[in-house]
Amino acid sequence: MKIEEIADKMDEAMKLEQASPQPITSATEATKPELPPAHAIASGKTVDEVWKDLNKSPLFMTDLDANEENEDIAALQALAYEGTPLENGQEFKERGNEYFKLKSYADAKEFYGKGIAILAGEERKRARGEQTKNQDGVIDTEEEIQKQRETLEALCVNRAACHLAVKNYRSCWLDCAAALRLNPRNIKAYFRSARALLAVDRIQEADDVCARGLSLDENNASLRAVADDIIKRAKEIDARRKRDAEREAKEKRRALLIKAALRARNIPTRTTSQPPEMEDAGIALLPDPDDPRSTLAFPTVLLYPLHLESDFVKAFEETHSLEDHLSYIFPLPWDKEGVYTAAGVEAFVETTQGGLLKMGKRVPLLKVLGTGKVEVVDEVVRIFIVPKDKAEAWTKEHKAKRAVEKGETV
């Protein structure tokens, strides 16, 4: 078959195989902040709409369980401490701060956690409609309750700082969420949750919470720095996704070209449920995988059934003959008797019906595969090589085995 004829057939096959082109959705839409976070919320909205949005929970808080409680916190709540809940909470905050300054984050987190356990317990009592009291039974005043909440808020953002320092990112934004429920204007909570979300590439949520913080304090240097990092990381992710999409599109086109090339050459193929592991080996167009005029090359296994040995040819081109490869494969290192020579062997390929087709050693591979009688299974061509003086006996034995497998009689 001439190159021109193959190319024409490939054009026809490509038309049959190629589905209608689908528009590629840019990853930019999902990752890239089109505006700096400081303006992300306000863009195209009135002042009233902006404040209405700010009164909603940040994106990262919408999937959090408001009733989520930690078992060890529940245990700490049962402990009795001297002093009022506020005094104890403030004491634990100060102790935590001391350890935080020493960068002893585990100890700092422990003290912050004890303070949180006490004051969060008081908050839950009030949520159930109970009146909170001090150790002397005196009902908490509004001023006392407000101070408790301010201390609890500080404990949460401080513990979030510990989590951020040791890369416990989810715990960080959970504590920030708790602080923001107490005070939606806590800038530290916005900053630390944005940092934590950015660290795990939750770009949209990081952008959202950073924008909310900047809407409250547009000149905050820390938030502006994280805003710049969000934009930078979003661009990196967008570029990576574009590269991945381009690579996938190229791989899909190359696979389509190979499929069309096989169809044009009348070469049947089949894939089994357990294909062999071949790393990067596979049917390919060489030298240019993007040029339909390139030559098809097949991974090929040369089987020596009488000695249970084999050789692997990674790229057996359709224009090559078996002799081209035997010239460098022979002599075989395990062939002590020297019976495997180019002139002293015969070659066979199995047909789709389970029979054997004799393969001329000087015949191009395409002439054998293009008969339509030989199936390429799992992208691998299998060629049996047998010494001439034993070929007849082996073919009879092979035929008998296939007959038994099919339940036929010989």
GROMACS .gro file of C-alpha atoms in nm:
model
  410
    1MET     CA    1   0.000   0.000   0.000
    2LYS     CA    2   0.142   0.340  -0.097
    3ILE     CA    3   0.186   0.625   0.147
    4GLU     CA    4  -0.063   0.837  -0.049
    5GLU     CA    5  -0.327   0.564  -0.029
    6ILE     CA    6  -0.272   0.520   0.345
    7ALA     CA    7  -0.298   0.896   0.401
    8ASP     CA    8  -0.627   0.909   0.209
    9LYS     CA    9  -0.767   0.620   0.410
   10MET     CA   10  -0.654   0.784   0.732
   11ASP     CA   11  -0.840   1.101   0.637
   12GLU     CA   12  -1.156   0.896   0.593
   13ALA     CA   13  -1.098   0.710   0.919
   14MET     CA   14  -1.034   1.033   1.107
   15LYS     CA   15  -1.368   1.169   0.992
   16LEU     CA   16  -1.539   0.856   1.122
   17GLU     CA   17  -1.354   0.853   1.455
   18GLN     CA   18  -1.340   1.221   1.544
   19ALA     CA   19  -1.632   1.342   1.751
   20SER     CA   20  -1.762   1.696   1.729
   21PRO     CA   21  -1.506   1.925   1.890
   22GLN     CA   22  -1.602   2.026   2.242
   23PRO     CA   23  -1.508   2.369   2.373
   24ILE     CA   24  -1.228   2.349   2.628
   25THR     CA   25  -1.326   2.520   2.951
   26SER     CA   26  -1.047   2.738   3.075
   27ALA     CA   27  -0.920   2.654   3.419
   28THR     CA   28  -0.894   3.028   3.469
   29GLU     CA   29  -1.263   3.053   3.544
   30ALA     CA   30  -1.227   2.822   3.842
   31THR     CA   31  -0.903   2.949   3.988
   32LYS     CA   32  -0.798   3.291   3.871
   33PRO     CA   33  -0.923   3.597   4.062
   34GLU     CA   34  -1.022   3.837   3.785
   35LEU     CA   35  -0.983   4.127   4.028
   36PRO     CA   36  -0.764   4.170   4.336
   37PRO     CA   37  -0.941   4.031   4.644
   38ALA     CA   38  -0.992   4.380   4.785
   39HIS     CA   39  -1.243   4.443   4.506
   40ALA     CA   40  -1.370   4.092   4.438
   41ILE     CA   41  -1.691   4.135   4.636
   42ALA     CA   42  -1.763   4.497   4.549
   43SER     CA   43  -1.728   4.465   4.173
   44GLY     CA   44  -2.052   4.575   4.007
   45LYS     CA   45  -2.248   4.596   4.334
   46THR     CA   46  -2.406   4.875   4.533
   47VAL     CA   47  -2.290   4.962   4.884
   48ASP     CA   48  -2.597   4.793   5.033
   49GLU     CA   49  -2.529   4.476   4.832
   50VAL     CA   50  -2.166   4.472   4.947
   51TRP     CA   51  -2.263   4.495   5.313
   52LYS     CA   52  -2.531   4.230   5.263
   53ASP     CA   53  -2.262   3.997   5.122
   54LEU     CA   54  -2.026   4.074   5.408
   55ASN     CA   55  -2.293   3.978   5.657
   56LYS     CA   56  -2.303   3.631   5.504
   57SER     CA   57  -2.058   3.364   5.615
   58PRO     CA   58  -1.734   3.337   5.414
   59LEU     CA   59  -1.731   3.054   5.161
   60PHE     CA   60  -1.502   2.832   5.366
   61MET     CA   61  -1.746   2.841   5.660
   62THR     CA   62  -2.051   2.725   5.467
   63ASP     CA   63  -1.957   2.357   5.481
   64LEU     CA   64  -1.855   2.351   5.848
   65ASP     CA   65  -2.061   2.171   6.107
   66ALA     CA   66  -2.175   2.432   6.357
   67ASN     CA   67  -2.228   2.160   6.619
   68GLU     CA   68  -1.887   2.003   6.570
   69GLU     CA   69  -1.727   1.935   6.908
   70ASN     CA   70  -1.395   1.784   6.999
   71GLU     CA   71  -1.403   1.497   7.245
   72ASP     CA   72  -1.113   1.619   7.455
   73ILE     CA   73  -1.271   1.964   7.472
   74ALA     CA   74  -1.588   1.805   7.605
   75ALA     CA   75  -1.377   1.631   7.869
   76LEU     CA   76  -1.207   1.955   7.968
   77GLN     CA   77  -1.544   2.120   8.017
   78ALA     CA   78  -1.613   1.883   8.301
   79LEU     CA   79  -1.307   1.997   8.496
   80ALA     CA   80  -1.347   2.248   8.777
   81TYR     CA   81  -1.119   2.549   8.795
   82GLU     CA   82  -1.082   2.809   9.065
   83GLY     CA   83  -1.200   3.155   8.967
   84THR     CA   84  -1.468   3.267   8.724
   85PRO     CA   85  -1.484   3.128   8.368
   86LEU     CA   86  -1.359   3.465   8.243
   87GLU     CA   87  -1.066   3.469   8.484
   88ASN     CA   88  -0.971   3.113   8.392
   89GLY     CA   89  -1.005   3.183   8.021
   90GLN     CA   90  -0.785   3.491   8.047
   91GLU     CA   91  -0.528   3.304   8.254
   92PHE     CA   92  -0.502   3.025   7.997
   93LYS     CA   93  -0.473   3.287   7.720
   94GLU     CA   94  -0.180   3.455   7.894
   95ARG     CA   95  -0.006   3.122   7.955
   96GLY     CA   96  -0.060   3.027   7.592
   97ASN     CA   97   0.083   3.359   7.477
   98GLU     CA   98   0.399   3.299   7.679
   99TYR     CA   99   0.460   2.965   7.511
  100PHE     CA  100   0.368   3.105   7.169
  101LYS     CA  101   0.641   3.369   7.202
  102LEU     CA  102   0.886   3.085   7.268
  103LYS     CA  103   0.755   2.909   6.953
  104SER     CA  104   0.644   2.619   7.171
  105TYR     CA  105   0.328   2.580   6.964
  106ALA     CA  106   0.212   2.248   7.107
  107ASP     CA  107   0.214   2.385   7.463
  108ALA     CA  108   0.059   2.714   7.355
  109LYS     CA  109  -0.217   2.527   7.172
  110GLU     CA  110  -0.285   2.320   7.484
  111PHE     CA  111  -0.338   2.626   7.703
  112TYR     CA  112  -0.549   2.804   7.443
  113GLY     CA  113  -0.756   2.489   7.411
  114LYS     CA  114  -0.828   2.476   7.784
  115GLY     CA  115  -0.945   2.835   7.780
  116ILE     CA  116  -1.163   2.766   7.477
  117ALA     CA  117  -1.316   2.462   7.648
  118ILE     CA  118  -1.426   2.670   7.948
  119LEU     CA  119  -1.566   2.969   7.760
  120ALA     CA  120  -1.718   2.769   7.475
  121GLY     CA  121  -1.899   2.568   7.741
  122GLU     CA  122  -2.048   2.890   7.877
  123GLU     CA  123  -2.158   2.990   7.527
  124ARG     CA  124  -2.333   2.657   7.475
  125LYS     CA  125  -2.520   2.695   7.803
  126ARG     CA  126  -2.651   3.032   7.691
  127ALA     CA  127  -2.742   2.889   7.350
  128ARG     CA  128  -2.963   2.637   7.534
  129GLY     CA  129  -3.135   2.921   7.716
  130GLU     CA  130  -2.954   2.869   8.047
  131GLN     CA  131  -2.825   3.153   8.262
  132THR     CA  132  -2.451   3.135   8.325
  133LYS     CA  133  -2.318   3.200   8.673
  134ASN     CA  134  -1.984   3.231   8.848
  135GLN     CA  135  -1.862   2.993   9.119
  136ASP     CA  136  -2.059   3.189   9.381
  137GLY     CA  137  -2.384   3.149   9.192
  138VAL     CA  138  -2.396   3.510   9.073
  139ILE     CA  139  -2.556   3.543   8.729
  140ASP     CA  140  -2.319   3.681   8.466
  141THR     CA  141  -2.380   4.042   8.367
  142GLU     CA  142  -2.395   4.152   8.003
  143GLU     CA  143  -2.053   4.310   8.049
  144GLU     CA  144  -1.914   3.982   8.185
  145ILE     CA  145  -2.066   3.786   7.896
  146GLN     CA  146  -1.919   4.030   7.643
  147LYS     CA  147  -1.573   3.999   7.798
  148GLN     CA  148  -1.603   3.619   7.791
  149ARG     CA  149  -1.684   3.630   7.420
  150GLU     CA  150  -1.395   3.867   7.347
  151THR     CA  151  -1.158   3.636   7.534
  152LEU     CA  152  -1.296   3.329   7.357
  153GLU     CA  153  -1.251   3.507   7.023
  154ALA     CA  154  -0.887   3.585   7.107
  155LEU     CA  155  -0.825   3.227   7.221
  156CYS     CA  156  -0.962   3.093   6.892
  157VAL     CA  157  -0.749   3.317   6.668
  158ASN     CA  158  -0.443   3.251   6.884
  159ARG     CA  159  -0.489   2.875   6.862
  160ALA     CA  160  -0.542   2.919   6.487
  161ALA     CA  161  -0.197   3.083   6.475
  162CYS     CA  162  -0.051   2.772   6.642
  163HIS     CA  163  -0.219   2.546   6.387
  164LEU     CA  164  -0.097   2.763   6.100
  165ALA     CA  165   0.260   2.754   6.231
  166VAL     CA  166   0.266   2.373   6.234
  167LYS     CA  167   0.067   2.340   5.907
  168ASN     CA  168  -0.251   2.201   6.061
  169TYR     CA  169  -0.445   2.399   5.804
  170ARG     CA  170  -0.795   2.262   5.852
  171SER     CA  171  -0.774   2.309   6.230
  172CYS     CA  172  -0.656   2.663   6.162
  173TRP     CA  173  -0.956   2.764   5.954
  174LEU     CA  174  -1.195   2.587   6.193
  175ASP     CA  175  -1.068   2.804   6.478
  176CYS     CA  176  -1.088   3.112   6.255
  177ALA     CA  177  -1.447   3.022   6.173
  178ALA     CA  178  -1.526   3.002   6.545
  179ALA     CA  179  -1.372   3.347   6.596
  180LEU     CA  180  -1.565   3.496   6.304
  181ARG     CA  181  -1.892   3.364   6.441
  182LEU     CA  182  -1.819   3.565   6.754
  183ASN     CA  183  -1.690   3.868   6.565
  184PRO     CA  184  -1.727   3.896   6.185
  185ARG     CA  185  -1.479   4.187   6.187
  186ASN     CA  186  -1.178   3.995   6.324
  187ILE     CA  187  -0.900   4.077   6.078
  188LYS     CA  188  -0.660   3.817   6.219
  189ALA     CA  189  -0.917   3.544   6.158
  190TYR     CA  190  -0.956   3.654   5.796
  191PHE     CA  191  -0.581   3.662   5.744
  192ARG     CA  192  -0.504   3.326   5.906
  193SER     CA  193  -0.790   3.142   5.740
  194ALA     CA  194  -0.687   3.289   5.403
  195ARG     CA  195  -0.330   3.167   5.458
  196ALA     CA  196  -0.448   2.820   5.558
  197LEU     CA  197  -0.687   2.788   5.263
  198LEU     CA  198  -0.422   2.912   5.022
  199ALA     CA  199  -0.175   2.654   5.155
  200VAL     CA  200  -0.404   2.372   5.036
  201ASP     CA  201  -0.495   2.547   4.709
  202ARG     CA  202  -0.855   2.623   4.802
  203ILE     CA  203  -0.813   2.936   4.596
  204GLN     CA  204  -1.173   3.049   4.562
  205GLU     CA  205  -1.235   3.029   4.936
  206ALA     CA  206  -0.902   3.195   5.018
  207ASP     CA  207  -0.983   3.475   4.775
  208ASP     CA  208  -1.330   3.519   4.924
  209VAL     CA  209  -1.218   3.541   5.286
  210CYS     CA  210  -0.924   3.767   5.199
  211ALA     CA  211  -1.156   4.001   5.010
  212ARG     CA  212  -1.385   4.023   5.312
  213GLY     CA  213  -1.094   4.112   5.537
  214LEU     CA  214  -0.971   4.379   5.298
  215SER     CA  215  -1.321   4.523   5.273
  216LEU     CA  216  -1.292   4.590   5.647
  217ASP     CA  217  -0.931   4.712   5.639
  218GLU     CA  218  -0.814   4.779   5.285
  219ASN     CA  219  -0.470   4.898   5.394
  220ASN     CA  220  -0.388   4.594   5.605
  221ALA     CA  221  -0.038   4.493   5.496
  222SER     CA  222  -0.073   4.127   5.594
  223LEU     CA  223  -0.397   4.084   5.402
  224ARG     CA  224  -0.254   4.264   5.101
  225ALA     CA  225   0.044   4.031   5.103
  226VAL     CA  226  -0.175   3.721   5.112
  227ALA     CA  227  -0.394   3.875   4.839
  228ASP     CA  228  -0.088   3.903   4.615
  229ASP     CA  229   0.004   3.542   4.693
  230ILE     CA  230  -0.349   3.426   4.611
  231ILE     CA  231  -0.336   3.592   4.271
  232LYS     CA  232   0.011   3.452   4.202
  233ARG     CA  233  -0.089   3.100   4.304
  234ALA     CA  234  -0.413   3.119   4.106
  235LYS     CA  235  -0.215   3.209   3.795
  236GLU     CA  236   0.024   2.919   3.858
  237ILE     CA  237  -0.263   2.673   3.897
  238ASP     CA  238  -0.435   2.815   3.592
  239ALA     CA  239  -0.117   2.777   3.386
  240ARG     CA  240  -0.067   2.421   3.511
  241ARG     CA  241  -0.426   2.327   3.427
  242LYS     CA  242  -0.389   2.477   3.083
  243ARG     CA  243  -0.072   2.273   3.029
  244ASP     CA  244  -0.251   1.961   3.152
  245ALA     CA  245  -0.547   2.030   2.924
  246GLU     CA  246  -0.317   2.085   2.627
  247ARG     CA  247  -0.126   1.765   2.705
  248GLU     CA  248  -0.450   1.567   2.737
  249ALA     CA  249  -0.578   1.714   2.410
  250LYS     CA  250  -0.251   1.623   2.238
  251GLU     CA  251  -0.262   1.268   2.377
  252LYS     CA  252  -0.623   1.231   2.266
  253ARG     CA  253  -0.538   1.354   1.916
  254ARG     CA  254  -0.241   1.117   1.894
  255ALA     CA  255  -0.456   0.825   2.006
  256LEU     CA  256  -0.711   0.922   1.743
  257LEU     CA  257  -0.440   0.938   1.476
  258ILE     CA  258  -0.318   0.590   1.571
  259LYS     CA  259  -0.671   0.453   1.567
  260ALA     CA  260  -0.728   0.605   1.225
  261ALA     CA  261  -0.394   0.469   1.100
  262LEU     CA  262  -0.486   0.117   1.214
  263ARG     CA  263  -0.826   0.141   1.050
  264ALA     CA  264  -0.670   0.270   0.727
  265ARG     CA  265  -0.432  -0.029   0.723
  266ASN     CA  266  -0.706  -0.282   0.806
  267ILE     CA  267  -0.532  -0.392   1.127
  268PRO     CA  268  -0.775  -0.528   1.391
  269THR     CA  269  -0.698  -0.465   1.758
  270ARG     CA  270  -0.837  -0.576   2.092
  271THR     CA  271  -0.783  -0.478   2.454
  272THR     CA  272  -0.818  -0.732   2.734
  273SER     CA  273  -0.923  -0.671   3.093
  274GLN     CA  274  -0.565  -0.726   3.214
  275PRO     CA  275  -0.318  -0.575   2.966
  276PRO     CA  276   0.053  -0.623   3.042
  277GLU     CA  277   0.250  -0.346   3.209
  278MET     CA  278   0.473  -0.195   2.939
  279GLU     CA  279   0.565   0.143   3.092
  280ASP     CA  280   0.588   0.387   2.800
  281ALA     CA  281   0.575   0.125   2.523
  282GLY     CA  282   0.275   0.128   2.292
  283ILE     CA  283   0.165   0.153   1.931
  284ALA     CA  284   0.312   0.477   1.798
  285LEU     CA  285   0.359   0.687   1.487
  286LEU     CA  286   0.727   0.746   1.414
  287PRO     CA  287   0.920   0.968   1.383
  288ASP     CA  288   0.647   1.233   1.433
  289PRO     CA  289   0.349   1.119   1.642
  290ASP     CA  290   0.148   1.418   1.520
  291ASP     CA  291   0.200   1.347   1.149
  292PRO     CA  292  -0.046   1.097   0.997
  293ARG     CA  293   0.215   1.021   0.729
  294SER     CA  294   0.450   0.876   0.991
  295THR     CA  295   0.520   0.504   1.015
  296LEU     CA  296   0.333   0.281   1.258
  297ALA     CA  297   0.551   0.098   1.510
  298PHE     CA  298   0.438  -0.186   1.737
  299PRO     CA  299   0.573  -0.325   2.064
  300THR     CA  300   0.654  -0.684   1.969
  301VAL     CA  301   0.727  -0.997   2.168
  302LEU     CA  302   0.932  -1.268   1.999
  303LEU     CA  303   0.831  -1.596   2.164
  304TYR     CA  304   1.043  -1.911   2.161
  305PRO     CA  305   0.778  -2.161   2.283
  306LEU     CA  306   1.002  -2.468   2.273
  307HIS     CA  307   1.241  -2.309   2.522
  308LEU     CA  308   0.997  -2.084   2.713
  309GLU     CA  309   1.208  -1.779   2.634
  310SER     CA  310   1.124  -1.443   2.476
  311ASP     CA  311   1.265  -1.114   2.349
  312PHE     CA  312   1.098  -0.773   2.345
  313VAL     CA  313   1.122  -0.524   2.059
  314LYS     CA  314   0.988  -0.187   2.172
  315ALA     CA  315   0.927  -0.043   1.823
  316PHE     CA  316   0.885  -0.292   1.538
  317GLU     CA  317   0.804  -0.059   1.247
  318GLU     CA  318   0.550  -0.164   0.986
  319THR     CA  319   0.814  -0.137   0.712
  320HIS     CA  320   1.056  -0.364   0.896
  321SER     CA  321   1.082  -0.735   0.836
  322LEU     CA  322   1.145  -0.996   1.102
  323GLU     CA  323   1.489  -1.053   0.952
  324ASP     CA  324   1.578  -0.689   1.026
  325HIS     CA  325   1.545  -0.762   1.397
  326LEU     CA  326   1.676  -1.117   1.403
  327SER     CA  327   2.000  -0.985   1.258
  328TYR     CA  328   2.090  -0.821   1.590
  329ILE     CA  329   1.897  -1.051   1.827
  330PHE     CA  330   2.063  -1.373   1.710
  331PRO     CA  331   2.264  -1.553   1.835
  332LEU     CA  332   2.062  -1.606   2.154
  333PRO     CA  333   2.266  -1.626   2.475
  334TRP     CA  334   2.073  -1.930   2.602
  335ASP     CA  335   2.084  -2.119   2.266
  336LYS     CA  336   2.374  -2.351   2.349
  337GLU     CA  337   2.299  -2.580   2.052
  338GLY     CA  338   2.296  -2.293   1.803
  339VAL     CA  339   1.966  -2.398   1.643
  340TYR     CA  340   1.824  -2.045   1.632
  341THR     CA  341   1.963  -1.878   1.320
  342ALA     CA  342   1.790  -1.652   1.070
  343ALA     CA  343   1.799  -1.927   0.808
  344GLY     CA  344   1.715  -2.208   1.052
  345VAL     CA  345   1.386  -2.085   1.201
  346GLU     CA  346   1.028  -2.032   1.093
  347ALA     CA  347   0.794  -1.766   1.229
  348PHE     CA  348   0.420  -1.771   1.296
  349VAL     CA  349   0.155  -1.531   1.417
  350GLU     CA  350  -0.178  -1.633   1.565
  351THR     CA  351  -0.494  -1.546   1.372
  352THR     CA  352  -0.817  -1.410   1.514
  353GLN     CA  353  -0.965  -1.761   1.481
  354GLY     CA  354  -0.689  -1.914   1.692
  355GLY     CA  355  -0.502  -2.064   1.399
  356LEU     CA  356  -0.147  -1.992   1.285
  357LEU     CA  357  -0.029  -1.784   0.991
  358LYS     CA  358   0.323  -1.843   0.867
  359MET     CA  359   0.521  -1.520   0.849
  360GLY     CA  360   0.792  -1.469   0.592
  361LYS     CA  361   1.109  -1.345   0.755
  362ARG     CA  362   1.170  -1.088   0.481
  363VAL     CA  363   0.808  -0.971   0.457
  364PRO     CA  364   0.727  -0.622   0.598
  365LEU     CA  365   0.518  -0.641   0.913
  366LEU     CA  366   0.240  -0.436   0.750
  367LYS     CA  367   0.185  -0.707   0.489
  368VAL     CA  368   0.118  -0.958   0.767
  369LEU     CA  369  -0.098  -0.737   0.988
  370GLY     CA  370  -0.279  -0.578   0.694
  371THR     CA  371  -0.439  -0.910   0.599
  372GLY     CA  372  -0.700  -0.845   0.867
  373LYS     CA  373  -0.649  -1.199   0.994
  374VAL     CA  374  -0.405  -1.109   1.272
  375GLU     CA  375  -0.530  -0.926   1.580
  376VAL     CA  376  -0.301  -0.696   1.778
  377VAL     CA  377  -0.395  -0.766   2.140
  378ASP     CA  378  -0.318  -0.505   2.410
  379GLU     CA  379  -0.104  -0.313   2.157
  380VAL     CA  380   0.147  -0.599   2.137
  381VAL     CA  381   0.237  -0.808   1.832
  382ARG     CA  382   0.328  -1.167   1.924
  383ILE     CA  383   0.550  -1.368   1.692
  384PHE     CA  384   0.631  -1.735   1.756
  385ILE     CA  385   0.977  -1.848   1.643
  386VAL     CA  386   1.049  -2.220   1.610
  387PRO     CA  387   1.343  -2.417   1.462
  388LYS     CA  388   1.251  -2.541   1.112
  389ASP     CA  389   1.294  -2.909   1.192
  390LYS     CA  390   1.047  -2.883   1.480
  391ALA     CA  391   0.799  -2.639   1.325
  392GLU     CA  392   0.554  -2.898   1.190
  393ALA     CA  393   0.526  -3.084   1.521
  394TRP     CA  394   0.486  -2.760   1.714
  395THR     CA  395   0.212  -2.626   1.486
  396LYS     CA  396   0.016  -2.950   1.525
  397GLU     CA  397   0.052  -2.934   1.901
  398HIS     CA  398  -0.055  -2.568   1.904
  399LYS     CA  399  -0.359  -2.645   1.691
  400ALA     CA  400  -0.457  -2.931   1.923
  401LYS     CA  401  -0.431  -2.707   2.232
  402ARG     CA  402  -0.650  -2.441   2.075
  403ALA     CA  403  -0.905  -2.704   1.977
  404VAL     CA  404  -0.922  -2.831   2.335
  405GLU     CA  405  -0.967  -2.476   2.462
  406LYS     CA  406  -1.259  -2.429   2.222
  407GLY     CA  407  -1.405  -2.769   2.308
  408GLU     CA  408  -1.349  -2.900   1.956
  409THR     CA  409  -1.211  -3.235   1.842
  410VAL     CA  410  -0.903  -3.264   1.626
   0.00000   0.00000   0.00000
